[in-house]
Amino acid sequence: LHGRVYEYQSDLSPDGTKLIYLARQDDRRHSADKKVGAYYGVVCKPPYFTALAAWSAWKSVTPGYFLSNTQVSCSSFPFQEAPSFKPGKGKFPDDWQFIGVQHPTYQPAQTRLSERYRWRRSNDVFEIHEKEIIQTPSYLQRKQLGTKFVYSVRTGSQIASIARADWADIDQRGRFVFTRDGKLFVCKEMTGGLDGAVELADFNASKFEPIEAPEWAKEW
């Protein structure tokens, strides 16, 4: 894959074995394929991007998301057969179901899946969701701006912006975690605010490298 993957329009199956992602690949091969086009959706087996099936996602710019391990919302592909990229087969398994779900066309999948991730809507006008930071009087807030999110921490009526945060959430241990400038941070205690953030990992030295998908990642 040599293109752009839109993380906020992607979704992992509940069992973690399949990934649906939206991608854009502006080269002649895909532009000439009118059935798929430059914007397309894919089902793959993470961490590999190899397509088990691929389809055009131009009209809705959303490839669908998981309702269960074998149920997918279908706003852009109400069919059992999908155009495929080699070595993808293009045919979905017989036990997969596609269910129509009404939602705004350009609404990110992560916004539609807020309840799954225990975010609650706190402001309908500005599309703000928040999540309690365990064992603190604070809440993590997430505000949608276009197809991106900006994050802040609310303590009472005081709101502290998490500048340059690419992502923020509460981890499985109840800690407030966020990423910024290629690094992962954790705030074990919120008494010191964001000044108490501790760096967990620095990924800036990591580089993408081409790795061929193994055979198990090419078959359903």
PDB file of C-alpha atoms in Angstrom:
ATOM      1  CA  LEU A   1       0.000   0.000   0.000  1.00  0.00           C
ATOM      2  CA  HIS A   2       1.434   3.360  -1.055  1.00  0.00           C
ATOM      3  CA  GLY A   3      -1.360   5.723  -0.095  1.00  0.00           C
ATOM      4  CA  ARG A   4      -3.267   7.428   2.707  1.00  0.00           C
ATOM      5  CA  VAL A   5      -5.222   5.392   5.263  1.00  0.00           C
ATOM      6  CA  TYR A   6      -7.902   7.406   7.078  1.00  0.00           C
ATOM      7  CA  GLU A   7      -7.742   6.153  10.648  1.00  0.00           C
ATOM      8  CA  TYR A   8     -10.963   7.886  11.752  1.00  0.00           C
ATOM      9  CA  GLN A   9     -12.848   6.108   8.954  1.00  0.00           C
ATOM     10  CA  SER A  10     -11.518   2.686   9.919  1.00  0.00           C
ATOM     11  CA  ASP A  11     -12.695   0.060  12.358  1.00  0.00           C
ATOM     12  CA  LEU A  12     -11.353  -3.113  13.992  1.00  0.00           C
ATOM     13  CA  SER A  13     -13.656  -6.103  14.487  1.00  0.00           C
ATOM     14  CA  PRO A  14     -14.547  -6.901  18.123  1.00  0.00           C
ATOM     15  CA  ASP A  15     -12.363 -10.039  18.047  1.00  0.00           C
ATOM     16  CA  GLY A  16      -9.460  -8.104  16.515  1.00  0.00           C
ATOM     17  CA  THR A  17      -9.048 -10.397  13.496  1.00  0.00           C
ATOM     18  CA  LYS A  18     -10.310  -8.067  10.731  1.00  0.00           C
ATOM     19  CA  LEU A  19      -9.820  -4.409   9.883  1.00  0.00           C
ATOM     20  CA  ILE A  20     -11.960  -2.219   7.639  1.00  0.00           C
ATOM     21  CA  TYR A  21     -10.140   0.861   6.400  1.00  0.00           C
ATOM     22  CA  LEU A  22     -10.666   3.718   3.990  1.00  0.00           C
ATOM     23  CA  ALA A  23      -7.711   4.488   1.731  1.00  0.00           C
ATOM     24  CA  ARG A  24      -6.804   6.853  -1.060  1.00  0.00           C
ATOM     25  CA  GLN A  25      -4.284   5.888  -3.685  1.00  0.00           C
ATOM     26  CA  ASP A  26      -3.962   8.404  -6.504  1.00  0.00           C
ATOM     27  CA  ASP A  27      -2.162   6.496  -9.211  1.00  0.00           C
ATOM     28  CA  ARG A  28      -3.172   5.604 -12.750  1.00  0.00           C
ATOM     29  CA  ARG A  29      -3.966   1.983 -11.969  1.00  0.00           C
ATOM     30  CA  HIS A  30      -6.660   2.828  -9.434  1.00  0.00           C
ATOM     31  CA  SER A  31      -7.960   5.920 -11.209  1.00  0.00           C
ATOM     32  CA  ALA A  32      -8.573   3.838 -14.327  1.00  0.00           C
ATOM     33  CA  ASP A  33     -10.560   1.244 -12.371  1.00  0.00           C
ATOM     34  CA  LYS A  34     -14.007   2.823 -12.258  1.00  0.00           C
ATOM     35  CA  LYS A  35     -15.321   0.060 -10.007  1.00  0.00           C
ATOM     36  CA  VAL A  36     -12.890   1.029  -7.258  1.00  0.00           C
ATOM     37  CA  GLY A  37     -11.368   4.436  -7.960  1.00  0.00           C
ATOM     38  CA  ALA A  38      -8.925   6.472  -5.914  1.00  0.00           C
ATOM     39  CA  TYR A  39     -11.003   6.159  -2.687  1.00  0.00           C
ATOM     40  CA  TYR A  40     -11.734   2.612  -1.651  1.00  0.00           C
ATOM     41  CA  GLY A  41     -12.637   0.454   1.319  1.00  0.00           C
ATOM     42  CA  VAL A  42     -10.820  -2.750   2.269  1.00  0.00           C
ATOM     43  CA  VAL A  43     -11.248  -5.680   4.632  1.00  0.00           C
ATOM     44  CA  CYS A  44      -7.893  -7.094   5.719  1.00  0.00           C
ATOM     45  CA  LYS A  45      -6.227  -9.087   8.497  1.00  0.00           C
ATOM     46  CA  PRO A  46      -4.149  -6.733  10.664  1.00  0.00           C
ATOM     47  CA  PRO A  47      -1.360  -5.897  10.898  1.00  0.00           C
ATOM     48  CA  TYR A  48      -1.252  -6.468   7.124  1.00  0.00           C
ATOM     49  CA  PHE A  49      -3.056  -4.239   4.610  1.00  0.00           C
ATOM     50  CA  THR A  50      -3.517  -6.918   1.934  1.00  0.00           C
ATOM     51  CA  ALA A  51      -7.112  -6.791   0.670  1.00  0.00           C
ATOM     52  CA  LEU A  52      -9.396  -9.739   1.235  1.00  0.00           C
ATOM     53  CA  ALA A  53     -11.981  -7.577  -0.536  1.00  0.00           C
ATOM     54  CA  ALA A  54     -12.006  -4.015  -1.847  1.00  0.00           C
ATOM     55  CA  TRP A  55     -14.744  -1.729  -3.116  1.00  0.00           C
ATOM     56  CA  SER A  56     -15.349   1.855  -4.145  1.00  0.00           C
ATOM     57  CA  ALA A  57     -16.053   4.203  -1.231  1.00  0.00           C
ATOM     58  CA  TRP A  58     -16.237   7.383  -3.284  1.00  0.00           C
ATOM     59  CA  LYS A  59     -19.954   8.166  -2.924  1.00  0.00           C
ATOM     60  CA  SER A  60     -20.080   8.017   0.856  1.00  0.00           C
ATOM     61  CA  VAL A  61     -16.376   8.339   1.713  1.00  0.00           C
ATOM     62  CA  THR A  62     -16.950   5.778   4.452  1.00  0.00           C
ATOM     63  CA  PRO A  63     -16.241   2.082   4.056  1.00  0.00           C
ATOM     64  CA  GLY A  64     -18.564   0.803   6.768  1.00  0.00           C
ATOM     65  CA  TYR A  65     -17.867  -0.388  10.298  1.00  0.00           C
ATOM     66  CA  PHE A  66     -18.360  -3.512  12.378  1.00  0.00           C
ATOM     67  CA  LEU A  67     -21.623  -4.157  14.222  1.00  0.00           C
ATOM     68  CA  SER A  68     -20.287  -7.587  15.245  1.00  0.00           C
ATOM     69  CA  ASN A  69     -17.527  -9.895  14.039  1.00  0.00           C
ATOM     70  CA  THR A  70     -19.561 -10.806  10.940  1.00  0.00           C
ATOM     71  CA  GLN A  71     -22.024  -7.893  10.668  1.00  0.00           C
ATOM     72  CA  VAL A  72     -21.009  -4.684   8.914  1.00  0.00           C
ATOM     73  CA  SER A  73     -22.878  -1.442   8.289  1.00  0.00           C
ATOM     74  CA  CYS A  74     -23.456  -0.997   4.565  1.00  0.00           C
ATOM     75  CA  SER A  75     -23.767   2.558   3.383  1.00  0.00           C
ATOM     76  CA  SER A  76     -21.551   2.086   0.343  1.00  0.00           C
ATOM     77  CA  PHE A  77     -21.524  -1.616  -0.499  1.00  0.00           C
ATOM     78  CA  PRO A  78     -24.924  -3.388  -0.390  1.00  0.00           C
ATOM     79  CA  PHE A  79     -23.608  -6.473  -2.124  1.00  0.00           C
ATOM     80  CA  GLN A  80     -21.951  -9.820  -1.430  1.00  0.00           C
ATOM     81  CA  GLU A  81     -19.442  -9.592  -4.275  1.00  0.00           C
ATOM     82  CA  ALA A  82     -16.860  -6.795  -4.224  1.00  0.00           C
ATOM     83  CA  PRO A  83     -14.233  -5.734  -6.746  1.00  0.00           C
ATOM     84  CA  SER A  84     -10.924  -7.163  -5.562  1.00  0.00           C
ATOM     85  CA  PHE A  85      -7.221  -6.410  -5.623  1.00  0.00           C
ATOM     86  CA  LYS A  86      -4.817  -9.282  -6.066  1.00  0.00           C
ATOM     87  CA  PRO A  87      -4.416 -11.405  -4.041  1.00  0.00           C
ATOM     88  CA  GLY A  88      -7.773 -10.505  -2.484  1.00  0.00           C
ATOM     89  CA  LYS A  89     -10.636 -12.814  -3.405  1.00  0.00           C
ATOM     90  CA  GLY A  90     -13.354 -10.159  -3.354  1.00  0.00           C
ATOM     91  CA  LYS A  91     -16.053 -12.551  -2.119  1.00  0.00           C
ATOM     92  CA  PHE A  92     -17.270 -12.108   1.435  1.00  0.00           C
ATOM     93  CA  PRO A  93     -17.919 -15.281   3.478  1.00  0.00           C
ATOM     94  CA  ASP A  94     -21.512 -16.535   3.410  1.00  0.00           C
ATOM     95  CA  ASP A  95     -22.068 -15.812   7.116  1.00  0.00           C
ATOM     96  CA  TRP A  96     -21.259 -12.102   6.740  1.00  0.00           C
ATOM     97  CA  GLN A  97     -24.224  -9.712   6.842  1.00  0.00           C
ATOM     98  CA  PHE A  98     -24.508  -6.119   5.638  1.00  0.00           C
ATOM     99  CA  ILE A  99     -26.962  -3.923   7.550  1.00  0.00           C
ATOM    100  CA  GLY A 100     -28.110  -0.451   6.570  1.00  0.00           C
ATOM    101  CA  VAL A 101     -27.392   2.232   9.183  1.00  0.00           C
ATOM    102  CA  GLN A 102     -28.404   5.863   8.700  1.00  0.00           C
ATOM    103  CA  HIS A 103     -25.766   8.447   9.570  1.00  0.00           C
ATOM    104  CA  PRO A 104     -24.316  11.692   8.167  1.00  0.00           C
ATOM    105  CA  THR A 105     -22.191  10.927   5.121  1.00  0.00           C
ATOM    106  CA  TYR A 106     -18.946  12.484   6.314  1.00  0.00           C
ATOM    107  CA  GLN A 107     -19.291  11.561   9.994  1.00  0.00           C
ATOM    108  CA  PRO A 108     -16.164   9.656  11.098  1.00  0.00           C
ATOM    109  CA  ALA A 109     -16.614   6.016  12.077  1.00  0.00           C
ATOM    110  CA  GLN A 110     -15.130   6.802  15.485  1.00  0.00           C
ATOM    111  CA  THR A 111     -17.925   9.281  16.170  1.00  0.00           C
ATOM    112  CA  ARG A 112     -20.543   6.688  15.266  1.00  0.00           C
ATOM    113  CA  LEU A 113     -18.848   4.163  17.545  1.00  0.00           C
ATOM    114  CA  SER A 114     -18.614   6.430  20.591  1.00  0.00           C
ATOM    115  CA  GLU A 115     -20.961   4.317  22.703  1.00  0.00           C
ATOM    116  CA  ARG A 116     -18.895   1.187  22.043  1.00  0.00           C
ATOM    117  CA  TYR A 117     -15.873   2.973  23.508  1.00  0.00           C
ATOM    118  CA  ARG A 118     -17.865   4.411  26.446  1.00  0.00           C
ATOM    119  CA  TRP A 119     -17.798   8.030  25.305  1.00  0.00           C
ATOM    120  CA  ARG A 120     -20.936   9.992  26.225  1.00  0.00           C
ATOM    121  CA  ARG A 121     -22.218  13.009  24.354  1.00  0.00           C
ATOM    122  CA  SER A 122     -21.973  16.169  26.482  1.00  0.00           C
ATOM    123  CA  ASN A 123     -22.788  18.792  23.848  1.00  0.00           C
ATOM    124  CA  ASP A 124     -24.982  18.160  20.820  1.00  0.00           C
ATOM    125  CA  VAL A 125     -24.273  21.482  19.118  1.00  0.00           C
ATOM    126  CA  PHE A 126     -20.475  21.227  19.056  1.00  0.00           C
ATOM    127  CA  GLU A 127     -20.264  17.403  18.777  1.00  0.00           C
ATOM    128  CA  ILE A 128     -18.397  17.029  22.083  1.00  0.00           C
ATOM    129  CA  HIS A 129     -18.041  13.662  23.827  1.00  0.00           C
ATOM    130  CA  GLU A 130     -16.374  13.005  27.150  1.00  0.00           C
ATOM    131  CA  LYS A 131     -15.157  10.117  29.271  1.00  0.00           C
ATOM    132  CA  GLU A 132     -14.468  10.017  33.004  1.00  0.00           C
ATOM    133  CA  ILE A 133     -10.828   9.727  34.060  1.00  0.00           C
ATOM    134  CA  ILE A 134     -11.019   7.024  36.722  1.00  0.00           C
ATOM    135  CA  GLN A 135     -10.322   7.986  40.363  1.00  0.00           C
ATOM    136  CA  THR A 136     -10.160  11.702  39.527  1.00  0.00           C
ATOM    137  CA  PRO A 137     -12.703  14.524  39.384  1.00  0.00           C
ATOM    138  CA  SER A 138     -11.708  15.116  35.739  1.00  0.00           C
ATOM    139  CA  TYR A 139     -13.116  14.176  32.341  1.00  0.00           C
ATOM    140  CA  LEU A 140     -11.411  13.700  29.015  1.00  0.00           C
ATOM    141  CA  GLN A 141     -13.200  15.650  26.274  1.00  0.00           C
ATOM    142  CA  ARG A 142     -13.138  15.038  22.545  1.00  0.00           C
ATOM    143  CA  LYS A 143     -14.468  17.596  20.077  1.00  0.00           C
ATOM    144  CA  GLN A 144     -14.967  16.851  16.411  1.00  0.00           C
ATOM    145  CA  LEU A 145     -13.574  19.368  13.928  1.00  0.00           C
ATOM    146  CA  GLY A 146     -14.249  18.101  10.425  1.00  0.00           C
ATOM    147  CA  THR A 147     -12.836  14.590  10.244  1.00  0.00           C
ATOM    148  CA  LYS A 148     -10.384  15.160  13.119  1.00  0.00           C
ATOM    149  CA  PHE A 149     -10.655  15.430  16.892  1.00  0.00           C
ATOM    150  CA  VAL A 150      -9.204  17.883  19.394  1.00  0.00           C
ATOM    151  CA  TYR A 151      -8.794  16.847  23.018  1.00  0.00           C
ATOM    152  CA  SER A 152      -8.953  18.573  26.385  1.00  0.00           C
ATOM    153  CA  VAL A 153      -9.358  17.767  30.083  1.00  0.00           C
ATOM    154  CA  ARG A 154     -12.314  19.198  32.013  1.00  0.00           C
ATOM    155  CA  THR A 155     -12.113  19.591  35.779  1.00  0.00           C
ATOM    156  CA  GLY A 156     -15.276  21.268  37.006  1.00  0.00           C
ATOM    157  CA  SER A 157     -15.662  24.376  34.867  1.00  0.00           C
ATOM    158  CA  GLN A 158     -11.955  24.496  34.020  1.00  0.00           C
ATOM    159  CA  ILE A 159     -10.879  23.125  30.625  1.00  0.00           C
ATOM    160  CA  ALA A 160      -7.234  22.475  29.743  1.00  0.00           C
ATOM    161  CA  SER A 161      -6.461  21.855  26.086  1.00  0.00           C
ATOM    162  CA  ILE A 162      -4.109  19.000  25.184  1.00  0.00           C
ATOM    163  CA  ALA A 163      -2.074  20.898  22.626  1.00  0.00           C
ATOM    164  CA  ARG A 164      -0.946  18.979  19.526  1.00  0.00           C
ATOM    165  CA  ALA A 165      -2.467  15.712  20.755  1.00  0.00           C
ATOM    166  CA  ASP A 166      -3.053  13.290  17.891  1.00  0.00           C
ATOM    167  CA  TRP A 167      -5.080  10.909  20.064  1.00  0.00           C
ATOM    168  CA  ALA A 168      -6.174  10.565  23.697  1.00  0.00           C
ATOM    169  CA  ASP A 169      -8.170   8.026  25.692  1.00  0.00           C
ATOM    170  CA  ILE A 170      -8.391   6.050  28.939  1.00  0.00           C
ATOM    171  CA  ASP A 171      -6.398   2.802  28.847  1.00  0.00           C
ATOM    172  CA  GLN A 172      -7.387  -0.607  30.260  1.00  0.00           C
ATOM    173  CA  ARG A 173      -5.814   0.334  33.604  1.00  0.00           C
ATOM    174  CA  GLY A 174      -7.917   3.487  33.895  1.00  0.00           C
ATOM    175  CA  ARG A 175      -5.032   5.849  33.133  1.00  0.00           C
ATOM    176  CA  PHE A 176      -5.251   8.931  30.938  1.00  0.00           C
ATOM    177  CA  VAL A 177      -2.987   8.425  27.896  1.00  0.00           C
ATOM    178  CA  PHE A 178      -2.305  10.535  24.823  1.00  0.00           C
ATOM    179  CA  THR A 179       0.069  10.831  21.859  1.00  0.00           C
ATOM    180  CA  ARG A 180       1.940  13.920  20.713  1.00  0.00           C
ATOM    181  CA  ASP A 181       4.851  14.484  18.331  1.00  0.00           C
ATOM    182  CA  GLY A 182       5.355  10.758  17.784  1.00  0.00           C
ATOM    183  CA  LYS A 183       5.441   9.932  21.512  1.00  0.00           C
ATOM    184  CA  LEU A 184       3.057   8.172  23.931  1.00  0.00           C
ATOM    185  CA  PHE A 185       2.389   9.790  27.324  1.00  0.00           C
ATOM    186  CA  VAL A 186       0.508   8.759  30.471  1.00  0.00           C
ATOM    187  CA  CYS A 187      -0.856  10.851  33.333  1.00  0.00           C
ATOM    188  CA  LYS A 188      -0.983   8.517  36.330  1.00  0.00           C
ATOM    189  CA  GLU A 189      -2.372  11.280  38.554  1.00  0.00           C
ATOM    190  CA  MET A 190      -4.202  14.378  37.404  1.00  0.00           C
ATOM    191  CA  THR A 191      -3.374  16.453  40.489  1.00  0.00           C
ATOM    192  CA  GLY A 192      -0.539  18.114  38.610  1.00  0.00           C
ATOM    193  CA  GLY A 193      -2.539  18.436  35.409  1.00  0.00           C
ATOM    194  CA  LEU A 194      -0.790  17.686  32.148  1.00  0.00           C
ATOM    195  CA  ASP A 195       2.507  18.750  33.736  1.00  0.00           C
ATOM    196  CA  GLY A 196       2.502  15.334  35.389  1.00  0.00           C
ATOM    197  CA  ALA A 197       2.566  13.485  32.067  1.00  0.00           C
ATOM    198  CA  VAL A 198       5.222  10.774  31.797  1.00  0.00           C
ATOM    199  CA  GLU A 199       6.652   9.615  28.461  1.00  0.00           C
ATOM    200  CA  LEU A 200       6.037   5.898  27.914  1.00  0.00           C
ATOM    201  CA  ALA A 201       7.472   5.469  24.420  1.00  0.00           C
ATOM    202  CA  ASP A 202       9.097   7.428  21.597  1.00  0.00           C
ATOM    203  CA  PHE A 203       8.244   6.111  18.133  1.00  0.00           C
ATOM    204  CA  ASN A 204      10.084   8.750  16.103  1.00  0.00           C
ATOM    205  CA  ALA A 205      12.900   6.371  15.243  1.00  0.00           C
ATOM    206  CA  SER A 206      10.440   3.830  13.830  1.00  0.00           C
ATOM    207  CA  LYS A 207      10.272   3.636  10.041  1.00  0.00           C
ATOM    208  CA  PHE A 208       7.858   1.904   7.701  1.00  0.00           C
ATOM    209  CA  GLU A 209       9.312  -0.973   5.744  1.00  0.00           C
ATOM    210  CA  PRO A 210       7.765  -3.163   3.038  1.00  0.00           C
ATOM    211  CA  ILE A 211       6.827  -6.567   4.465  1.00  0.00           C
ATOM    212  CA  GLU A 212       5.066  -9.109   2.287  1.00  0.00           C
ATOM    213  CA  ALA A 213       1.906 -10.470   3.842  1.00  0.00           C
ATOM    214  CA  PRO A 214       2.078 -14.170   4.804  1.00  0.00           C
ATOM    215  CA  GLU A 215      -0.333 -16.644   3.231  1.00  0.00           C
ATOM    216  CA  TRP A 216      -2.715 -16.630   6.230  1.00  0.00           C
ATOM    217  CA  ALA A 217      -3.272 -12.889   5.757  1.00  0.00           C
ATOM    218  CA  LYS A 218      -4.355 -13.396   2.137  1.00  0.00           C
ATOM    219  CA  GLU A 219      -7.262 -15.754   2.825  1.00  0.00           C
ATOM    220  CA  TRP A 220     -10.482 -15.358   4.792  1.00  0.00           C
TER     221      TRP A 220
END
